[in-house]
mmCIF file of C-alpha atoms in Angstrom:
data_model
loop_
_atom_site.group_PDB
_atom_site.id
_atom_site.type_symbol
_atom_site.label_atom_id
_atom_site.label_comp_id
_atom_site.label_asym_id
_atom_site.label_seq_id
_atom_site.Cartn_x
_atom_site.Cartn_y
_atom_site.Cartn_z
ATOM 1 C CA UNK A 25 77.154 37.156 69.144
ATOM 2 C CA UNK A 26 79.160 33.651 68.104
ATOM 3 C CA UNK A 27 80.067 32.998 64.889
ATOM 4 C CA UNK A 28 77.107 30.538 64.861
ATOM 5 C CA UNK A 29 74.271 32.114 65.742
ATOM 6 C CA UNK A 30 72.840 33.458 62.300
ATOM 7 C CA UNK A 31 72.867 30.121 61.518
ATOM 8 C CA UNK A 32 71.438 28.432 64.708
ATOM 9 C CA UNK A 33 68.794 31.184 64.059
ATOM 10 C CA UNK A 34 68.279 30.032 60.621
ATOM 11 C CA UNK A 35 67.769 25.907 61.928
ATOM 12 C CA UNK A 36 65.612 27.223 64.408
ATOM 13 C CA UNK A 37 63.106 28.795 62.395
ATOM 14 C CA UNK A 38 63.324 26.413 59.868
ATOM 15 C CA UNK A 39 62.510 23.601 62.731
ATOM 16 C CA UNK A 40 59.644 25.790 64.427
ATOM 17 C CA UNK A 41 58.517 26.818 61.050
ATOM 18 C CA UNK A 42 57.972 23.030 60.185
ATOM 19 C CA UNK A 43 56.324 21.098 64.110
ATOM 20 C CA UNK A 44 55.069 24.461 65.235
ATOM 21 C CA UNK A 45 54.255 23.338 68.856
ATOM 22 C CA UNK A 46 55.201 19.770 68.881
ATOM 23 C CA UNK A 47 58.416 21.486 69.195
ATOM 24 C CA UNK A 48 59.104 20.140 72.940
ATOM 25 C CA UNK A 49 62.808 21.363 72.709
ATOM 26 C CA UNK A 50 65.680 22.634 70.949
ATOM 27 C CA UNK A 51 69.961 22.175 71.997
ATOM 28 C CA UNK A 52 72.851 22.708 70.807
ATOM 29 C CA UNK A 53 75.679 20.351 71.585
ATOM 30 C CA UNK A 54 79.092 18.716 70.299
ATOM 31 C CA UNK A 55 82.017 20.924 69.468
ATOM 32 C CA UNK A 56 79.820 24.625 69.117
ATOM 33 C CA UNK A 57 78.959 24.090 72.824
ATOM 34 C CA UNK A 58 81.822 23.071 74.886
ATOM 35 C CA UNK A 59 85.140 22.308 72.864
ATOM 36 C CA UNK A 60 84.564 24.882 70.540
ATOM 37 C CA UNK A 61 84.328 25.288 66.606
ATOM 38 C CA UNK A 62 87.050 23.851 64.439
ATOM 39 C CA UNK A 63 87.411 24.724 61.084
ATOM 40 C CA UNK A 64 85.356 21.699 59.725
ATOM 41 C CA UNK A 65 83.038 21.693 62.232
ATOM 42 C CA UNK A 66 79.173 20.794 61.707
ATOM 43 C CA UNK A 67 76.804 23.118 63.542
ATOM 44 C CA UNK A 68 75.062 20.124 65.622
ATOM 45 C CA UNK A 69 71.649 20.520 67.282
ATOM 46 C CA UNK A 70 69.251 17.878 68.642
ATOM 47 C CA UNK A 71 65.434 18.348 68.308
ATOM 48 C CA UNK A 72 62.695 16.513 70.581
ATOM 49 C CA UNK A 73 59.348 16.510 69.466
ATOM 50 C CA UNK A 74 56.162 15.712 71.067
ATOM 51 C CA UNK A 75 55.130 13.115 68.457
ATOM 52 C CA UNK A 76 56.841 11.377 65.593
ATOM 53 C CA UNK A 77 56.264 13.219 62.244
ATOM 54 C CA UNK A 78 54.385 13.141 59.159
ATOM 55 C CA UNK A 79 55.790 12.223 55.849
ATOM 56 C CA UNK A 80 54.875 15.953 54.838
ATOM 57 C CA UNK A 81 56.735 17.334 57.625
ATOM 58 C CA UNK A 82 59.698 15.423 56.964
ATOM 59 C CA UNK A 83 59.843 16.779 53.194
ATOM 60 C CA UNK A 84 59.034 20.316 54.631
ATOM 61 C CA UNK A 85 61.828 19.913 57.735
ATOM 62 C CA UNK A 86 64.908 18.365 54.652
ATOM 63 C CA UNK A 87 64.230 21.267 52.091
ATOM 64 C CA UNK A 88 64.873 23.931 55.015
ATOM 65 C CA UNK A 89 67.708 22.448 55.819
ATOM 66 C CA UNK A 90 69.048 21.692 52.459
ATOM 67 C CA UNK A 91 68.505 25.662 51.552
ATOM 68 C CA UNK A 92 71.174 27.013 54.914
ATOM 69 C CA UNK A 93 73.234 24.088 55.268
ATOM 70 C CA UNK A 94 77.009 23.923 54.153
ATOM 71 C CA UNK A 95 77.009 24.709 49.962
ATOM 72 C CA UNK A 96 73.149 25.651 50.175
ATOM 73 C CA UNK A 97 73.428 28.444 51.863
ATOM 74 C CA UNK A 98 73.027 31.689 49.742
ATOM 75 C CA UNK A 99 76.247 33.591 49.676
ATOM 76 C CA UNK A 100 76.786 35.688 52.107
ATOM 77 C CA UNK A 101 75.019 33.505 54.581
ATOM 78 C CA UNK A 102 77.125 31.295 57.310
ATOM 79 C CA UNK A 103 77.909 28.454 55.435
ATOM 80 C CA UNK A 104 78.480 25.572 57.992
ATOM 81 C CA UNK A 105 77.244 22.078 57.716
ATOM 82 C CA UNK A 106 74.281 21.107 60.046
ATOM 83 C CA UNK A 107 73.752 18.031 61.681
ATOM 84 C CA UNK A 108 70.269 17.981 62.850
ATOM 85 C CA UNK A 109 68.445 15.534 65.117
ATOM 86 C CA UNK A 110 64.493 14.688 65.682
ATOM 87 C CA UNK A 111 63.755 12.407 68.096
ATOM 88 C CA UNK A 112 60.156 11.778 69.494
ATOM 89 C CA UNK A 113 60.408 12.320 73.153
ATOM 90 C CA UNK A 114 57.765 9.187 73.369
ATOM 91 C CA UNK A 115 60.469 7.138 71.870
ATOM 92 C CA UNK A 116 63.379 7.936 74.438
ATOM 93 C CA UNK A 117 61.681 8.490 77.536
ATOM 94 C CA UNK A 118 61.308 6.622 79.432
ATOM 95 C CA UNK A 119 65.219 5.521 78.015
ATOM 96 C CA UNK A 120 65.006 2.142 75.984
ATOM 97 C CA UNK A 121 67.651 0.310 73.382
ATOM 98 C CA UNK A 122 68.055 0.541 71.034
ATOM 99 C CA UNK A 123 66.345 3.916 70.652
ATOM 100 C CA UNK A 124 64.358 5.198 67.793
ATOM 101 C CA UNK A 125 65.340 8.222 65.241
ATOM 102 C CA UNK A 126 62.694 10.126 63.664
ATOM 103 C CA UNK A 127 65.199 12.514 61.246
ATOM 104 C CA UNK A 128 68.740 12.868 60.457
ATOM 105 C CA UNK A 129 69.955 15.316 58.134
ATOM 106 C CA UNK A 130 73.967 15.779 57.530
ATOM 107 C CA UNK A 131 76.006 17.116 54.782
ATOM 108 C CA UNK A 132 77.236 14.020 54.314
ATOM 109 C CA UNK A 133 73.880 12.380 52.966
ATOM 110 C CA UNK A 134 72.777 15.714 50.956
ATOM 111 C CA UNK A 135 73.877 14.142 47.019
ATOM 112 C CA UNK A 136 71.032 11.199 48.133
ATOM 113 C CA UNK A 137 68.608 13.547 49.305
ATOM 114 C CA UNK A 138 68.918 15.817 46.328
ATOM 115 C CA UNK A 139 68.412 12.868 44.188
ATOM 116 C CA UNK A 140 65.007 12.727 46.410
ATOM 117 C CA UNK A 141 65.280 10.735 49.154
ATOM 118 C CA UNK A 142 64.112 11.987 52.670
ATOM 119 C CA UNK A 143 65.131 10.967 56.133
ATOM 120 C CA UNK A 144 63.270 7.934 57.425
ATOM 121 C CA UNK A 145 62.544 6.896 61.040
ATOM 122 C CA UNK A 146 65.099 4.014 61.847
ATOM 123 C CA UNK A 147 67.255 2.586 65.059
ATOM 124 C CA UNK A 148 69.685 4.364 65.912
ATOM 125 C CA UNK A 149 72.212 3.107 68.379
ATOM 126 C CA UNK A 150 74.282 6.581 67.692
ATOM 127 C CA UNK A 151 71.826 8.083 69.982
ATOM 128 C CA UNK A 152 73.104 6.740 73.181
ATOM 129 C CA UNK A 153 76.248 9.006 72.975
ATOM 130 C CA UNK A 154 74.366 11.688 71.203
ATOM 131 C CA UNK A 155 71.919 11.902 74.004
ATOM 132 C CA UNK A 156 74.861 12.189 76.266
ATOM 133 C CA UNK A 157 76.317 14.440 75.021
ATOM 134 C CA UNK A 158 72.846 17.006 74.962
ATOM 135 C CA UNK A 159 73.048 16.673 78.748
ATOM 136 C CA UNK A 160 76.624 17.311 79.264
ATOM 137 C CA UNK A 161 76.443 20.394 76.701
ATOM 138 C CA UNK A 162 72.963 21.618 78.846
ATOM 139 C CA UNK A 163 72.234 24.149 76.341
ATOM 140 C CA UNK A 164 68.759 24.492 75.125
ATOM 141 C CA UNK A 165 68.349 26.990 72.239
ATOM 142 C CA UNK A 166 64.358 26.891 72.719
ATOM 143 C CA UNK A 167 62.361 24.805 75.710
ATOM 144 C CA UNK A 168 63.918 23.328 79.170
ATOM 145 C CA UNK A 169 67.124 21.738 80.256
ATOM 146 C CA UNK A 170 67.302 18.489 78.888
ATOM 147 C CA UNK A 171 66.905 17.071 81.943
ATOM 148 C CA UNK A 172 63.422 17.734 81.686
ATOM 149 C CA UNK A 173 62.910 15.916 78.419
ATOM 150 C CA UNK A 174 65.425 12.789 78.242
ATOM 151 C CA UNK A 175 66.546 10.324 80.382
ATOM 152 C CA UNK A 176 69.773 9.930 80.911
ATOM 153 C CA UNK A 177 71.733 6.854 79.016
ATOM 154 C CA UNK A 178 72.729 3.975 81.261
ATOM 155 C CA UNK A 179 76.732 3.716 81.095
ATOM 156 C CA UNK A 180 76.323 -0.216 79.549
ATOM 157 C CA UNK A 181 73.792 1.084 76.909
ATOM 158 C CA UNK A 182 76.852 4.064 76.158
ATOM 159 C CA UNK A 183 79.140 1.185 76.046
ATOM 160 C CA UNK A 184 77.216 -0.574 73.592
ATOM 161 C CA UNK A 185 76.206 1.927 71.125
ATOM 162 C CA UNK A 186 80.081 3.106 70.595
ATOM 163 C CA UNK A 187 81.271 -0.526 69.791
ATOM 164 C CA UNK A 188 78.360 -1.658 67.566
ATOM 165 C CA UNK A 189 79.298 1.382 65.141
ATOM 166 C CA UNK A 190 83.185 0.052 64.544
ATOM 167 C CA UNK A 191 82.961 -1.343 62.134
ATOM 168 C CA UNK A 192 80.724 1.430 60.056
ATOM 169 C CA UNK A 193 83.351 2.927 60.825
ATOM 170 C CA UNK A 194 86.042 0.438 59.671
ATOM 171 C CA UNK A 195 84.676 0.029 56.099
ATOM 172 C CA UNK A 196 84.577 4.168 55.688
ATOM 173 C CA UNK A 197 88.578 4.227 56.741
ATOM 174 C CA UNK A 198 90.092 5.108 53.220
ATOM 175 C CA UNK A 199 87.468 7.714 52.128
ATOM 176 C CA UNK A 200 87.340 9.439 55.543
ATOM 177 C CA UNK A 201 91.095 8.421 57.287
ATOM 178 C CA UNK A 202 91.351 11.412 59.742
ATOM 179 C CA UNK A 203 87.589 11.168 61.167
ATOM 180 C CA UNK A 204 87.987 7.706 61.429
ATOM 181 C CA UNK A 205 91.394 7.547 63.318
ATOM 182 C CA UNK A 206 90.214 10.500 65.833
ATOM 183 C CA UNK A 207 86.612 8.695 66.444
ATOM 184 C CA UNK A 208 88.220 5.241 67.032
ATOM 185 C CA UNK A 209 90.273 7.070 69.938
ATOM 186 C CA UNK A 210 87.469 8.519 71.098
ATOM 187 C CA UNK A 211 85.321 5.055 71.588
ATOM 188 C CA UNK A 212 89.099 3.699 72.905
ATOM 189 C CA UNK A 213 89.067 6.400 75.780
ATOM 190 C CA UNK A 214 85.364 6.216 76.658
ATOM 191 C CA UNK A 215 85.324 2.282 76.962
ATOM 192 C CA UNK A 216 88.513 2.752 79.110
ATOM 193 C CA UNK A 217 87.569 6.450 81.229
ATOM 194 C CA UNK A 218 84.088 5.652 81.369
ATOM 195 C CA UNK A 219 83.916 9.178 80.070
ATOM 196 C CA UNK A 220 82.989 10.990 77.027
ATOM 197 C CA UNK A 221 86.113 13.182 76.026
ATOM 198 C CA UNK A 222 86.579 15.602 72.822
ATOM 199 C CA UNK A 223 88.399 14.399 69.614
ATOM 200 C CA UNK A 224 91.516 16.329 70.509
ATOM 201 C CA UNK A 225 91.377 15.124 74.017
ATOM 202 C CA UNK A 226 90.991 11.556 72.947
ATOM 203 C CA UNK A 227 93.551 11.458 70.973
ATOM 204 C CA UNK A 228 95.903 12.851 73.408
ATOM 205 C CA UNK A 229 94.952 9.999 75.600
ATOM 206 C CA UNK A 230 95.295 7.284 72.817
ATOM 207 C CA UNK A 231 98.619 9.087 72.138
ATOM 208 C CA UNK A 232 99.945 8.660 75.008
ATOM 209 C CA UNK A 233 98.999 4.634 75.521
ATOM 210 C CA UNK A 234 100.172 3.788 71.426
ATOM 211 C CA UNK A 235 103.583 2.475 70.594
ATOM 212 C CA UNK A 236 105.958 5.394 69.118
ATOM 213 C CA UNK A 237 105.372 3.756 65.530
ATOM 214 C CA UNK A 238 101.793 3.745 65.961
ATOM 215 C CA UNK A 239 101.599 7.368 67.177
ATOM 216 C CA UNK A 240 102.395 9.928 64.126
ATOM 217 C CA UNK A 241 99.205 8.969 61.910
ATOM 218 C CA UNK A 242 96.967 9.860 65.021
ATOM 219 C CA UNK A 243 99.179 12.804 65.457
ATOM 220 C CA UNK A 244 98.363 14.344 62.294
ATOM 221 C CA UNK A 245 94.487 13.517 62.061
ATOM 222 C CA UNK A 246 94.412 15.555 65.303
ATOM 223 C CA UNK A 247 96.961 18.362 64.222
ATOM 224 C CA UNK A 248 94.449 18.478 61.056
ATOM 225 C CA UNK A 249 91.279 18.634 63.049
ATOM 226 C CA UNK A 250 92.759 21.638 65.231
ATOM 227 C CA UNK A 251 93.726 23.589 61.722
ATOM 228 C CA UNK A 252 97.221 22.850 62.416
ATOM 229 C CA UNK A 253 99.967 22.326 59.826
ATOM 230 C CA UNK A 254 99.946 18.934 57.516
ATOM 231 C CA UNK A 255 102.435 17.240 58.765
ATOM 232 C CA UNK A 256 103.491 14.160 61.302
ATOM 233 C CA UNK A 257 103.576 16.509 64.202
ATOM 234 C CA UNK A 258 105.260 15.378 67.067
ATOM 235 C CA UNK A 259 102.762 14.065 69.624
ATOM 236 C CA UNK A 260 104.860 15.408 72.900
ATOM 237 C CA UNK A 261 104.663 18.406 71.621
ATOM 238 C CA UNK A 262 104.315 21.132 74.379
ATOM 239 C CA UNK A 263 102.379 23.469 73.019
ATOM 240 C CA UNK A 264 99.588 21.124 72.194
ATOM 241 C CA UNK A 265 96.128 22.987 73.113
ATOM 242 C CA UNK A 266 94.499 19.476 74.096
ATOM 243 C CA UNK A 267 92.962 18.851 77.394
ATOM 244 C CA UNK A 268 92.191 15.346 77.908
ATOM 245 C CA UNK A 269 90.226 16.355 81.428
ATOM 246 C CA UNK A 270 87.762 18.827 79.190
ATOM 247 C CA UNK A 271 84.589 16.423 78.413
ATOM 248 C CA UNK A 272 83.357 17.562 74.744
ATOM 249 C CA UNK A 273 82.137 16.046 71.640
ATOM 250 C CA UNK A 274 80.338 12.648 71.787
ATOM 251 C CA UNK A 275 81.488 9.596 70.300
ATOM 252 C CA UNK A 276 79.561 10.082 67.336
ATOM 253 C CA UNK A 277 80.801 7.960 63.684
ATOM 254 C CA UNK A 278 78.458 10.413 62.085
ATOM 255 C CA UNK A 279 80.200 13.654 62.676
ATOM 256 C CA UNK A 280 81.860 15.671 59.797
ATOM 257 C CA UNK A 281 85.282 16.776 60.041
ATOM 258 C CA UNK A 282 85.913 17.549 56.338
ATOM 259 C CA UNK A 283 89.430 16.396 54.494
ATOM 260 C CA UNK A 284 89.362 19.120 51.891
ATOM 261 C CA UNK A 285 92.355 18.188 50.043
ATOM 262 C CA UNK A 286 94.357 16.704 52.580
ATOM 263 C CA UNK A 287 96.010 12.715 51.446
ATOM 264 C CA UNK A 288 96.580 9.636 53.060
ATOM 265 C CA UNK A 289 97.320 7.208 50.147
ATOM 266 C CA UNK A 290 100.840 7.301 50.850
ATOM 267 C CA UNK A 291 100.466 6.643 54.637
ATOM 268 C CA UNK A 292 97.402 3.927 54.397
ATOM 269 C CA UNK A 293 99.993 0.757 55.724
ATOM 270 C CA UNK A 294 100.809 2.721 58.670
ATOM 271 C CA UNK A 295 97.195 4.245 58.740
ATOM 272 C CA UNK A 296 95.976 0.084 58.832
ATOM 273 C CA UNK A 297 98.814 -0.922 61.349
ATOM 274 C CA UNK A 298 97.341 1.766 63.754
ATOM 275 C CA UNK A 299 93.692 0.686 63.496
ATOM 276 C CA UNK A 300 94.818 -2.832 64.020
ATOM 277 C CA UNK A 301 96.222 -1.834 67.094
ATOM 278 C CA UNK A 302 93.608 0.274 68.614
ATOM 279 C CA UNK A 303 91.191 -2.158 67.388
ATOM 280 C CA UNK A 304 92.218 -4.619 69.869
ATOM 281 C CA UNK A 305 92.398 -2.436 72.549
ATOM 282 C CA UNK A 306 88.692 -1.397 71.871
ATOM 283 C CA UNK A 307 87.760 -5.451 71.825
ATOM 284 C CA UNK A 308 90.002 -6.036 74.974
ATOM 285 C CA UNK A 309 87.318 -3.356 76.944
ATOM 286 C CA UNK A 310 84.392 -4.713 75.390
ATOM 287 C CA UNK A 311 84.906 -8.145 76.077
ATOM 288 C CA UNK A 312 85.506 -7.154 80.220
ATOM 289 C CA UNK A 313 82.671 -4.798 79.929
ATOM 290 C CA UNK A 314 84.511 -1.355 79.488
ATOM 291 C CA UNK A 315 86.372 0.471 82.357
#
C-alpha cells in the first residue's frame, strides 16, 4: 500500500458519494504518480464527469473535501492537501480552447471557501497541461485509460496555456518565491523541449542554461522542494537525484509546494534578477512559437 492510498480512498468515496454514476472517470497524476511524493506535495487527482454539476452537488463535492484535506483531516488520518479536478467530459472532448472547469478545490483557496464560497465553473487555460499530464501519468483510480475519455492537447494549445499564466504567477512571487521560481523553469523547459518535465528536472535544465549569478536562488527552491537542506546548494552538485529525461509533474501555477517557515526577504534582489532573466527567455520562445 503507498503512503497515499487511505487518502485517495477517502477522495474517491467522497467523489462517488457526491455524481454517483456521472462519475465517467477517476486519475491520479502529478508528483504521486510518476516523480513521486515530496514532502509538500498535494495529493492531485482529476475527475471527468458525464455532465456539468448542480449547485447542490458542488456544495456536497467542497464539504467532503474540506473534511480529509490537509488541516481537515481528523487526526490520525493522512493529512495531505488535495487538489481535485471536475471537468465535464462534454466540455473537453472533442478538445477546444480555452477549455471549461466545472470544480477546483486546493488548499490554497480553503480560508475563502470556509468563509462560504464554493467552486464555480470558469475557463481554465491550466487545463491544457493538466490534461497532459493525466495521459502521461495513465493511471485511472476508477473507469478507463484516459485515452478513452480526453483528447489529447494540441502542442500550440500546451504552449499557450503555460505562457498566459506568467504573469499569475509573477504577481504571487514574494508570498510563494520557491513555487514560483521552480514553475517558471518548468514553462522555460517545456516552451524550449517541447516536453513536460518534473520541477526538479526543470530546474536542472534551467540550471544548467542560467548565468552562475543567476543560478543559486533556483538552486535552493529545488534543494527545498526535494527536502534538502536550506541553503544555496551548489547546482553541479553530483549527487543531485534530478533526472531531467524523467517526464513528471505538469506545468501547473496552481500546485502547492508549501514554504513552511522557510525566508526569502533577504534574497528577493537576486530572487527578481533571476525572474528577469528567465522571463525573457520564456518571451524569446513564445514570440518564435516555442521549440
Amino acid at each position: 500500500m503507498t503512503d497515499h492510498q487511505p487518502q485517495r480512498d477517502q477522495v474517491l468515496h467522497v467523489v462517488h458519494d457526491v455524481l454517483g454514476a456521472e462519475v465517467a472517470g477517476v486519475f491520479l497524476h502529478g508528483s504521486a504518480v510518476l516523480g513521486g511524493l515530496r514532502p509538500d506535495s498535494d495529493l492531485d487527482v482529476f475527475v471527468v464527469a458525464r455532465r456539468r454539476m448542480t449547485d447542490h452537488e458542488r456544495r456536497n463535492l467542497l464539504r467532503g473535501l474540506l473534511g480529509i484535506s490537509g488541516r481537515g483531516a481528523r487526526p490520525g488520518e493522512p493529512a495531505r492537501p488535495v487538489e481535485l479536478i471536475v471537468v465535464a467530459q462534454g466540455d473537453v472532448r472533442p478538445w477546444r480552447y480555452p477549455p471549461r472547469c466545472e470544480f477546483l478545490y486546493g488548499e490554497w483557496l480553503r480560508e475563502e471557501f470556509e468563509r462560504g464560497e464554493v467552486p464555480a465553473p470558469a475557463v481554465m487555460p491550466d487545463l491544457a497541461p493538466l490534461i497532459t499530464m493525466v495521459h502521461l501519468g495513465d493511471t485511472p483510480l476508477f473507469g478507463p485509460p484516459p485515452a478513452q475519455l480526453l483528447d489529447p492537447v494540441p502542442h500550440e494549445d500546451l504552449r499557450r496555456a503555460i505562457v498566459a499564466g506568467v504573469p499569475e504567477l509573477l504577481a504571487d512571487l514574494a508570498s510563494d518565491t520557491r513555487n514560483v521560481l521552480l514553475t517558471l523553469a518548468r514553462v522555460w523547459t517545456t516552451l524550449a523541449t517541447g516536453t513536460v518535465t518534473s520541477k526538479e528536472a526543470a530546474a536542472s535544465w534551467a540550471l544548467d542554461r542560467l548565468p552562475d549569478r543567476h543560478r543559486p536562488v533556483l538552486a535552493r527552491a529545488r534543494s527545498l522542494y526535494l527536502g534538502g537542506r536550506d541553503s544555496l546548494a551548489d547546482p553541479a552538485d553530483p549527487a543531485d537525484p534530478a533526472d531531467p529525461a524523467a517526464p513528471v509533474d505538469p506545468v501547473d501555477p496552481a500546485d502547492s509546494v508549501g514554504t513552511g517557515s522557510e525566508s526569502w526577504d533577504g534574497e528577493m534582489p537576486a530572487v527578481r534578477a533571476h525572474v528577469d532573466v528567465v522571463v525573457r527567455a520564456i518571451e524569446q520562445l513564445a514570440e518564435r512559437g516555442g521549440h
